[in-house]
């Protein structure tokens, strides 16, 4: 058994510059394939689940039960004319979808999909993911400004303001996990949660390793549940999903910052949004729910099975996001700010403080 | 390959900076800073400063650049503003730039490009000073797994599943330790300074609500 894909490549063609380049290409292409396949499933899921929640059937005509609908939609998008508004700022207008997608995709470099697969072992893994979301924000501003459309500009400004403010509670929630783990490397965080559900960070982290307080770590559970909830809510806001979809409020802003985009450029925004949904779900599952670890020690935990657990956990969060989208109404702007600054940040601060204190005592 | 990537990041940085300096449209100047900051982060990583690189992305791209773009956008009729003003001091500016360039060149050529390092088997070898192969922050990852020890192995059991780059923990641990020991006072003083400037900016920008506005605000509160 090879330890990871890189060793497999090395065993095929030998170690050298060529194997390094091939590794980079393979490691950077695989998540893209995953995103494309997942987007098809998620779009169908979105259509079907919304239909079921509203007592409809959803798409039924393309293929059995309409399961080929996303493929038909994709083909339609490819065929569409790529329009550019006459008065748009052409350079910014054309660059924006790519910047947004690159920003979303950069996060996938640090995600540990399995024990034997992580694009890059970055020491500052989770910090890196938080930082690259800034690139998305700049891309959104570019789209809003480049379109030369008041709805697009307003949508992009709302979106950016929302993402930037909700990064704070998300960061505080992440911080409590980082304090327990003592590392920001997502692969090490996953390794620490090996050995079953009781070692997951939502239950206070590893119980059998030295330096983590042993059984006393259970007292962190309520705090970590609060952190987990803060992260989930903040991640909804960061992906502009309902109830935080003020930037795309149809009745006010048409479609927000991508109002003017058509064809494949619109598809890129769409793909970036779905990639973002997957990324935040994956981060929640790595940080709190064990990442690629099986919930029961020894149950289906072969190295390659990790990928299935990981993707399964991330998918269940995506499902929850879809469920919430079709259940809750949209918040008002003042409610949005109220939840962020007056509820989530104080609670986040308090959890960070308490977790920090407890960890300091448990570590000795 | 290391060199090629270095030149790619260098080109991104310099290209972005050139657009920022020479663009006639101030919006382009602001947006091209994204590429400069991104390239600089890449260069930091190549110089072993992984934590600094990510912090730089977070602070400059995620914070300062966005503020800057907001500032540019909220200025009315920004597209028509001619940002190249005043040509009187062109000679002085040129001389200053040449002088700075000369100082940087002196610093660059004054630094030893290589030094001798002892490898594990006792042989000494000549390596580039600023980025030795073994100390690159990502050297513990898949790039040269055989070179780093798998320190986590005994700790987490199941040896064949554990791969680790604990051999190179990067700079974040050391930076954190130094912040909370030797540099605690400067760190806290800077925090207070930033807090004060934040509060000050809020106070200056804030408009005292009139009685009517207060009543409206109360009626719509959550």
XYZ file of C-alpha atoms in Angstrom:
586
model
C 0.000 0.000 0.000
C 1.345 3.424 -0.900
C 1.341 6.099 1.747
C -0.131 8.633 -0.606
C -0.555 9.533 -4.226
C 2.837 11.167 -4.439
C 4.567 7.922 -3.558
C 2.494 6.140 -6.159
C 3.671 8.624 -8.789
C 7.267 8.326 -7.575
C 7.041 4.551 -7.849
C 5.834 4.869 -11.432
C 8.352 7.321 -12.873
C 11.008 7.735 -10.207
C 11.737 10.753 -8.016
C 12.758 13.976 -9.654
C 11.475 17.228 -11.047
C 9.117 15.346 -13.343
C 7.455 13.478 -10.467
C 7.184 16.738 -8.519
C 5.477 18.483 -11.436
C 3.185 15.525 -12.046
C 2.299 15.434 -8.347
C 1.406 19.102 -8.383
C -0.773 18.649 -11.461
C -2.560 15.591 -10.059
C -3.021 17.117 -6.612
C -4.394 20.345 -8.032
C -6.722 18.670 -10.547
C -8.377 16.084 -8.289
C -10.383 18.519 -6.106
C -11.576 20.262 -9.284
C -12.990 16.975 -10.584
C -14.624 16.477 -7.193
C -16.137 19.984 -7.238
C -17.568 19.518 -10.736
C -19.186 16.199 -9.860
C -20.396 17.474 -6.497
C -21.868 20.611 -8.085
C -24.032 18.443 -10.355
C -25.316 16.459 -7.378
C -25.796 19.548 -5.225
C -27.713 21.439 -7.907
C -30.050 18.495 -8.402
C -30.340 18.223 -4.622
C -31.170 21.899 -4.356
C -33.931 21.577 -6.977
C -35.381 18.345 -5.616
C -35.203 19.222 -1.929
C -36.758 22.654 -2.495
C -39.531 20.935 -4.439
C -40.188 18.359 -1.719
C -40.170 21.011 0.999
C -42.764 22.972 -0.951
C -44.866 19.906 -1.769
C -43.916 19.884 -5.439
C -42.250 17.242 -7.586
C -39.387 19.336 -8.970
C -37.823 18.517 -12.348
C -39.322 15.259 -13.620
C -38.853 15.236 -17.395
C -35.094 14.992 -18.001
C -34.255 11.361 -17.349
C -35.898 9.183 -14.692
C -37.212 11.449 -11.891
C -35.400 14.338 -13.566
C -31.937 13.278 -12.419
C -30.340 14.460 -15.662
C -31.617 18.025 -15.132
C -28.265 19.485 -13.925
C -26.530 18.056 -17.013
C -29.148 19.663 -19.244
C -28.711 22.956 -17.374
C -24.948 22.754 -17.796
C -25.255 22.140 -21.542
C -27.628 25.094 -21.756
C -25.129 27.345 -19.959
C -22.325 26.287 -22.297
C -24.401 27.145 -25.361
C -25.505 30.566 -24.124
C -24.102 33.730 -25.596
C -21.412 35.361 -23.502
C -22.650 38.935 -23.259
C -20.717 41.938 -21.987
C -22.562 45.145 -21.121
C -21.530 47.989 -23.415
C -20.523 50.339 -20.614
C -18.913 47.720 -18.379
C -15.288 48.008 -17.371
C -14.188 45.152 -19.650
C -10.982 44.158 -17.877
C -12.453 43.978 -14.396
C -15.698 42.466 -15.705
C -13.853 39.633 -17.423
C -11.332 38.973 -14.662
C -13.804 38.886 -11.748
C -15.308 35.377 -12.200
C -11.843 33.859 -12.412
C -10.570 35.672 -9.321
C -13.651 34.568 -7.360
C -13.258 30.956 -8.422
C -9.501 30.924 -7.820
C -10.099 32.308 -4.336
C -12.638 29.591 -3.545
C -10.453 26.901 -5.034
C -7.329 27.964 -3.144
C -8.940 26.700 0.057
C -9.049 23.182 -1.355
C -5.244 23.009 -1.361
C -5.185 22.678 2.421
C -8.169 20.353 2.945
C -7.214 16.874 4.184
C -9.499 14.571 2.212
C -8.048 11.403 3.727
C -5.098 10.206 5.777
C -3.310 9.587 2.507
C -4.501 12.643 0.625
C -4.078 16.315 1.390
C -3.125 18.717 -1.366
C -0.512 20.487 0.712
C 0.441 19.979 4.335
C 0.550 23.612 5.324
C 1.569 24.320 8.907
C -0.756 27.271 8.989
C -3.534 25.254 7.285
C -6.718 26.708 8.757
C -5.214 30.196 8.973
C -4.358 29.938 5.274
C -7.951 29.006 4.430
C -9.288 31.993 6.382
C -6.768 34.267 4.646
C -7.453 33.216 1.058
C -11.145 33.977 1.447
C -9.971 37.596 1.112
C -9.227 36.897 -2.546
C -12.883 35.950 -3.091
C -13.937 39.227 -1.504
C -11.756 41.252 -3.870
C -13.152 39.283 -6.828
C -16.714 40.063 -5.728
C -15.884 43.774 -5.520
C -14.345 43.535 -8.990
C -17.533 41.974 -10.359
C -19.691 44.644 -8.757
C -17.593 47.538 -9.989
C -16.820 46.079 -13.417
C -20.472 45.428 -14.270
C -21.268 49.140 -14.090
C -24.706 48.315 -12.742
C -26.163 49.751 -9.564
C -27.670 46.446 -8.446
C -24.389 44.630 -8.976
C -22.445 47.285 -7.086
C -24.885 47.336 -4.165
C -24.951 43.538 -4.077
C -21.183 43.277 -4.043
C -20.874 45.864 -1.280
C -23.443 44.097 0.871
C -21.779 40.770 0.212
C -18.332 42.038 1.124
C -19.521 43.806 4.262
C -21.254 40.602 5.347
C -18.315 38.284 4.615
C -15.839 40.572 6.354
C -17.965 40.933 9.495
C -18.809 37.242 9.789
C -15.157 36.280 9.456
C -14.728 37.440 13.053
C -17.119 34.981 14.784
C -15.936 32.234 12.421
C -12.354 33.010 13.389
C -13.204 32.903 17.103
C -14.898 29.526 16.688
C -11.875 28.185 14.797
C -9.579 29.579 17.475
C -11.107 27.423 20.214
C -10.290 24.263 18.235
C -6.792 25.509 17.452
C -6.205 26.161 21.166
C -7.099 22.588 22.113
C -5.209 21.019 19.220
C -2.150 23.229 19.577
C -1.707 23.256 15.803
C -3.238 24.887 12.761
C -2.326 22.040 10.426
C -5.599 20.455 9.332
C -4.047 17.039 8.712
C -2.601 16.934 12.257
C -5.973 18.105 13.611
C -7.556 15.147 11.798
C -4.957 12.723 13.170
C -5.618 13.958 16.718
C -9.274 12.952 16.408
C -8.535 9.301 15.596
C -10.101 6.502 17.602
C -13.809 7.159 17.525
C -16.403 9.777 18.130
C -15.390 10.559 21.726
C -12.108 12.049 20.457
C -13.734 14.557 18.127
C -13.163 18.168 19.006
C -16.859 18.833 19.471
C -16.553 16.482 22.487
C -13.408 18.158 23.796
C -10.719 16.481 21.722
C -8.551 13.387 22.197
C -9.020 11.590 25.516
C -6.217 9.013 25.383
C -3.257 11.143 24.286
C -0.882 12.776 26.731
C -1.211 16.538 27.113
C -4.924 16.808 26.399
C -6.299 16.370 29.913
C -7.514 12.774 29.470
C -11.109 12.236 30.567
C -11.338 15.783 31.932
C -11.486 16.989 28.341
C -15.194 16.098 28.367
C -15.939 19.328 30.274
C -15.076 21.242 27.084
C -18.050 19.685 25.284
C -20.677 22.415 25.948
C -18.216 25.141 24.953
C -17.262 23.324 21.781
C -20.922 22.845 20.863
C -21.351 26.625 21.128
C -18.254 27.149 18.962
C -19.577 24.657 16.444
C -22.929 26.433 16.187
C -21.210 29.807 15.825
C -19.078 28.408 13.023
C -22.067 26.902 11.201
C -24.066 30.143 11.328
C -21.060 32.244 10.316
C -20.306 29.906 7.439
C -23.866 30.324 6.151
C -23.259 34.064 6.114
C -19.883 33.738 4.433
C -21.343 31.733 1.580
C -24.246 34.200 1.154
C -26.790 31.460 1.779
C -30.251 31.984 3.226
C -31.001 33.381 5.800
C -27.982 35.572 5.016
C -28.655 36.137 1.309
C -29.245 39.884 1.514
C -26.555 40.432 -1.172
C -28.668 38.445 -3.627
C -32.121 39.547 -2.491
C -34.063 39.064 -5.730
C -36.816 41.530 -4.960
C -34.324 44.342 -4.348
C -31.154 43.563 -6.263
C -32.074 41.191 -9.126
C -29.199 38.739 -8.556
C -26.622 40.753 -6.658
C -23.070 41.059 -7.909
C -23.499 38.609 -10.800
C -26.587 40.286 -12.279
C -24.838 41.154 -15.560
C -23.055 37.868 -16.082
C -24.218 35.226 -18.517
C -23.133 31.864 -19.894
C -19.885 30.374 -18.561
C -18.923 33.414 -16.524
C -22.158 33.076 -14.608
C -21.446 29.348 -14.334
C -18.065 30.135 -12.765
C -19.734 32.273 -10.086
C -22.224 29.509 -9.502
C -19.471 26.911 -9.260
C -17.495 29.130 -6.889
C -20.550 29.460 -4.658
C -21.016 25.701 -4.519
C -17.279 25.136 -4.031
C -17.432 27.576 -1.126
C -20.375 25.722 0.402
C -18.387 22.489 0.211
C -15.250 24.111 1.618
C -16.942 25.578 4.699
C -18.767 22.290 5.298
C -15.511 20.383 4.999
C -13.793 22.750 7.425
C -16.614 22.316 9.942
C -16.272 18.551 9.676
C -12.470 18.602 10.032
C -12.453 20.994 12.966
C -15.335 19.596 14.976
C -16.442 16.236 13.632
C -13.253 14.283 13.071
C -12.603 14.967 9.392
C -11.810 11.686 7.665
C -12.089 9.625 10.861
C -14.753 6.987 11.286
C -17.095 7.634 14.244
C -16.376 4.188 15.700
C -12.788 3.005 16.151
C -12.025 0.167 13.778
C -15.245 0.519 11.810
C -14.534 1.083 8.098
C -11.390 3.064 8.804
C -9.023 1.889 6.106
C -6.844 4.798 4.897
C -8.733 5.263 1.640
C -12.121 5.012 3.400
C -11.253 8.353 4.997
C -12.159 10.129 1.774
C -15.655 8.643 1.929
C -16.175 9.710 5.540
C -14.810 13.166 4.783
C -16.940 13.743 1.707
C -19.953 12.191 3.434
C -19.660 14.541 6.415
C -19.159 17.565 4.171
C -22.158 16.534 2.067
C -24.416 16.248 5.073
C -23.582 19.855 5.965
C -24.316 20.928 2.403
C -27.653 19.145 2.750
C -28.343 21.097 5.947
C -27.507 24.339 4.148
C -29.982 23.489 1.389
C -32.599 22.520 3.963
C -32.144 25.850 5.799
C -32.299 27.786 2.531
C -35.776 26.519 1.752
C -37.074 26.783 5.312
C -36.095 30.168 6.704
C -36.953 33.689 5.518
C -34.299 36.292 4.776
C -32.923 38.493 7.575
C -33.041 42.271 7.519
C -29.750 44.173 7.427
C -30.092 45.382 11.021
C -30.884 41.835 12.187
C -27.821 40.615 10.317
C -25.577 43.082 12.123
C -27.321 42.439 15.446
C -26.670 38.681 15.258
C -23.045 39.136 14.271
C -21.901 41.884 16.627
C -24.225 41.532 19.601
C -24.758 37.775 19.781
C -22.112 35.745 18.010
C -19.008 37.787 18.777
C -19.656 38.051 22.557
C -20.441 34.342 22.746
C -17.394 33.573 20.614
C -15.165 35.706 22.866
C -16.520 34.014 25.979
C -15.928 30.524 24.578
C -12.390 31.425 23.528
C -11.673 32.748 27.014
C -13.178 29.732 28.815
C -11.630 27.165 26.484
C -8.275 28.891 26.864
C -8.496 28.811 30.660
C -9.554 25.165 30.790
C -6.908 24.087 28.280
C -4.222 25.873 30.284
C -5.178 23.908 33.400
C -5.703 20.584 31.607
C -2.389 20.682 29.785
C -0.456 20.466 33.048
C 11.817 24.115 -10.229
C 12.259 26.222 -7.099
C 13.853 28.928 -9.235
C 11.077 28.866 -11.825
C 8.402 29.309 -9.147
C 10.431 32.120 -7.610
C 10.522 33.975 -10.912
C 6.804 33.431 -11.469
C 5.981 34.984 -8.083
C 8.511 37.741 -8.731
C 6.886 38.543 -12.059
C 3.413 38.649 -10.458
C 4.669 41.013 -7.746
C 6.536 43.368 -10.072
C 3.800 43.318 -12.718
C 1.135 44.219 -10.148
C 3.316 46.944 -8.710
C 3.988 48.440 -12.159
C 0.273 48.590 -12.940
C -0.361 50.203 -9.555
C 2.292 52.834 -10.209
C 1.482 53.666 -13.811
C -2.261 53.030 -14.210
C -4.198 56.126 -15.206
C -7.369 54.638 -13.717
C -7.186 54.586 -9.922
C -9.529 51.585 -9.733
C -7.075 49.480 -11.721
C -4.276 50.685 -9.480
C -6.197 49.482 -6.409
C -7.175 46.114 -7.877
C -3.706 45.311 -9.201
C -2.437 45.546 -5.633
C -4.135 42.148 -5.200
C -1.510 40.597 -7.476
C 1.325 42.380 -5.726
C 0.200 41.182 -2.298
C -0.344 37.670 -3.602
C 3.115 37.560 -5.183
C 4.747 38.899 -2.032
C 3.018 36.200 0.010
C 4.498 33.642 -2.371
C 7.960 35.136 -1.972
C 7.601 35.077 1.829
C 6.797 31.370 1.662
C 9.889 30.754 -0.422
C 11.910 32.615 2.205
C 10.627 30.231 4.917
C 8.261 32.773 6.443
C 5.047 30.770 6.133
C 3.220 32.448 9.010
C 4.192 35.893 7.765
C 2.974 35.006 4.274
C -0.468 33.966 5.430
C -0.743 36.911 7.824
C 0.222 39.218 4.982
C -2.569 37.767 2.822
C -5.076 38.088 5.666
C -4.166 41.641 6.655
C -3.414 43.203 3.280
C -5.759 41.364 0.914
C -8.550 40.631 3.390
C -8.363 43.963 5.198
C -6.406 46.876 3.832
C -7.011 46.248 0.129
C -10.753 45.908 0.672
C -10.846 49.126 2.702
C -8.866 50.830 -0.027
C -11.216 49.638 -2.763
C -14.222 50.707 -0.707
C -12.603 54.097 -0.295
C -11.984 54.390 -4.017
C -15.521 53.288 -4.854
C -17.233 55.622 -2.399
C -15.394 58.631 -3.806
C -17.707 60.273 -6.302
C -16.816 60.256 -10.004
C -13.543 58.507 -9.314
C -13.155 57.322 -12.901
C -12.528 60.812 -14.166
C -9.949 61.889 -11.600
C -6.494 62.357 -13.078
C -4.212 60.845 -10.497
C -0.945 61.941 -12.092
C -0.540 65.415 -10.713
C 2.454 67.709 -10.424
C 5.520 67.203 -12.583
C 7.735 69.807 -10.952
C 9.650 67.463 -8.695
C 10.329 64.814 -11.311
C 14.118 65.209 -11.088
C 14.168 65.021 -7.313
C 11.945 61.926 -7.402
C 14.222 60.300 -9.963
C 17.322 60.934 -7.894
C 15.649 59.616 -4.748
C 14.543 56.466 -6.567
C 18.020 55.869 -7.977
C 19.544 56.368 -4.541
C 17.138 53.873 -2.957
C 17.849 51.419 -5.762
C 21.598 51.781 -5.148
C 21.145 51.105 -1.416
C 19.041 48.021 -2.121
C 21.612 46.793 -4.641
C 24.380 47.257 -2.088
C 22.358 45.271 0.465
C 21.604 42.585 -2.095
C 25.187 42.104 -3.255
C 26.550 42.487 0.265
C 24.612 39.410 1.464
C 26.374 36.120 0.980
C 24.415 34.146 -1.560
C 25.549 30.778 -0.275
C 26.905 29.260 2.880
C 28.287 25.914 3.934
C 26.019 23.578 5.841
C 26.657 20.192 7.372
C 24.249 17.504 6.264
C 23.150 14.586 8.405
C 26.037 12.329 7.374
C 28.667 14.899 8.283
C 29.536 16.069 4.785
C 29.516 19.810 4.299
C 27.811 21.247 1.277
C 27.298 24.688 -0.210
C 23.685 25.835 -0.140
C 21.754 28.983 -0.943
C 21.461 31.024 2.245
C 17.877 32.102 2.148
C 16.151 28.872 1.206
C 17.835 25.607 1.986
C 16.048 22.572 0.736
C 15.685 21.006 4.159
C 14.258 24.045 5.910
C 11.555 25.093 3.491
C 8.286 25.159 5.401
C 6.655 22.744 3.023
C 9.626 20.397 2.882
C 8.004 18.059 5.361
C 5.050 17.444 3.088
C 4.871 15.098 0.159
C 7.714 16.901 -1.570
C 10.457 15.014 0.201
C 8.806 12.767 2.687
C 11.811 10.486 2.969
C 13.927 13.375 4.250
C 11.835 14.219 7.300
C 11.253 11.863 10.161
C 7.752 10.831 11.009
C 7.760 12.139 14.529
C 4.072 11.613 15.137
C 4.266 7.876 14.584
C 4.666 6.604 18.138
C 2.154 9.141 19.429
C -0.887 8.185 17.420
C -0.551 4.472 16.793
C -1.406 2.850 13.474
C 1.974 3.705 11.950
C 1.115 2.962 8.346
C -1.655 5.555 8.373
C 0.287 8.362 9.941
C 2.257 10.758 7.823
C 3.552 13.826 9.420
C 5.628 16.867 8.792
C 6.251 17.560 12.449
C 9.921 17.684 11.457
C 9.310 21.225 10.264
C 6.764 22.960 12.416
C 7.123 26.224 10.534
C 7.545 29.549 12.213
C 4.139 30.012 13.862
C 5.096 28.234 17.103
C 8.220 30.332 17.568
C 6.435 33.561 16.670
C 3.663 32.761 19.159
C 6.135 31.955 21.915
C 8.122 35.129 21.324
C 4.977 37.273 21.267
C 3.939 36.022 24.682
C 7.401 36.113 26.273
C 10.101 38.494 25.049
C 7.865 40.794 23.036
C 4.765 40.784 25.238
C 4.919 44.508 26.082
C 5.397 45.808 22.509
C 2.673 43.418 21.358
C 0.189 44.692 23.926
C 1.132 48.330 23.350
C 0.484 47.906 19.619
C -2.872 46.262 20.386
C -3.881 49.216 22.563
C -2.702 51.660 19.909
C -4.789 49.932 17.240
C -7.809 49.856 19.560
C -7.433 53.580 20.248
C -7.201 54.420 16.559
C -10.252 52.233 15.891
C -12.287 54.032 18.531
C -11.013 57.393 17.327
C -12.011 56.663 13.745
C -15.467 55.606 14.893
C -15.873 58.770 16.973
C -14.846 61.010 14.068
C -17.007 59.228 11.510
C -20.045 58.969 13.775
C -22.949 61.314 13.323
C -24.958 62.150 16.439
C -28.513 60.948 15.741
C -31.269 63.527 16.029
C -34.328 62.912 18.216
C -36.384 61.792 15.216
C -33.772 59.320 14.052
C -33.534 57.847 17.545
C -37.272 57.327 17.626
C -37.133 55.574 14.249
C -34.254 53.415 15.381
C -36.183 52.339 18.470
C -39.306 51.511 16.523
C -37.489 49.109 14.184
C -35.204 47.484 16.762
C -35.248 43.718 16.956
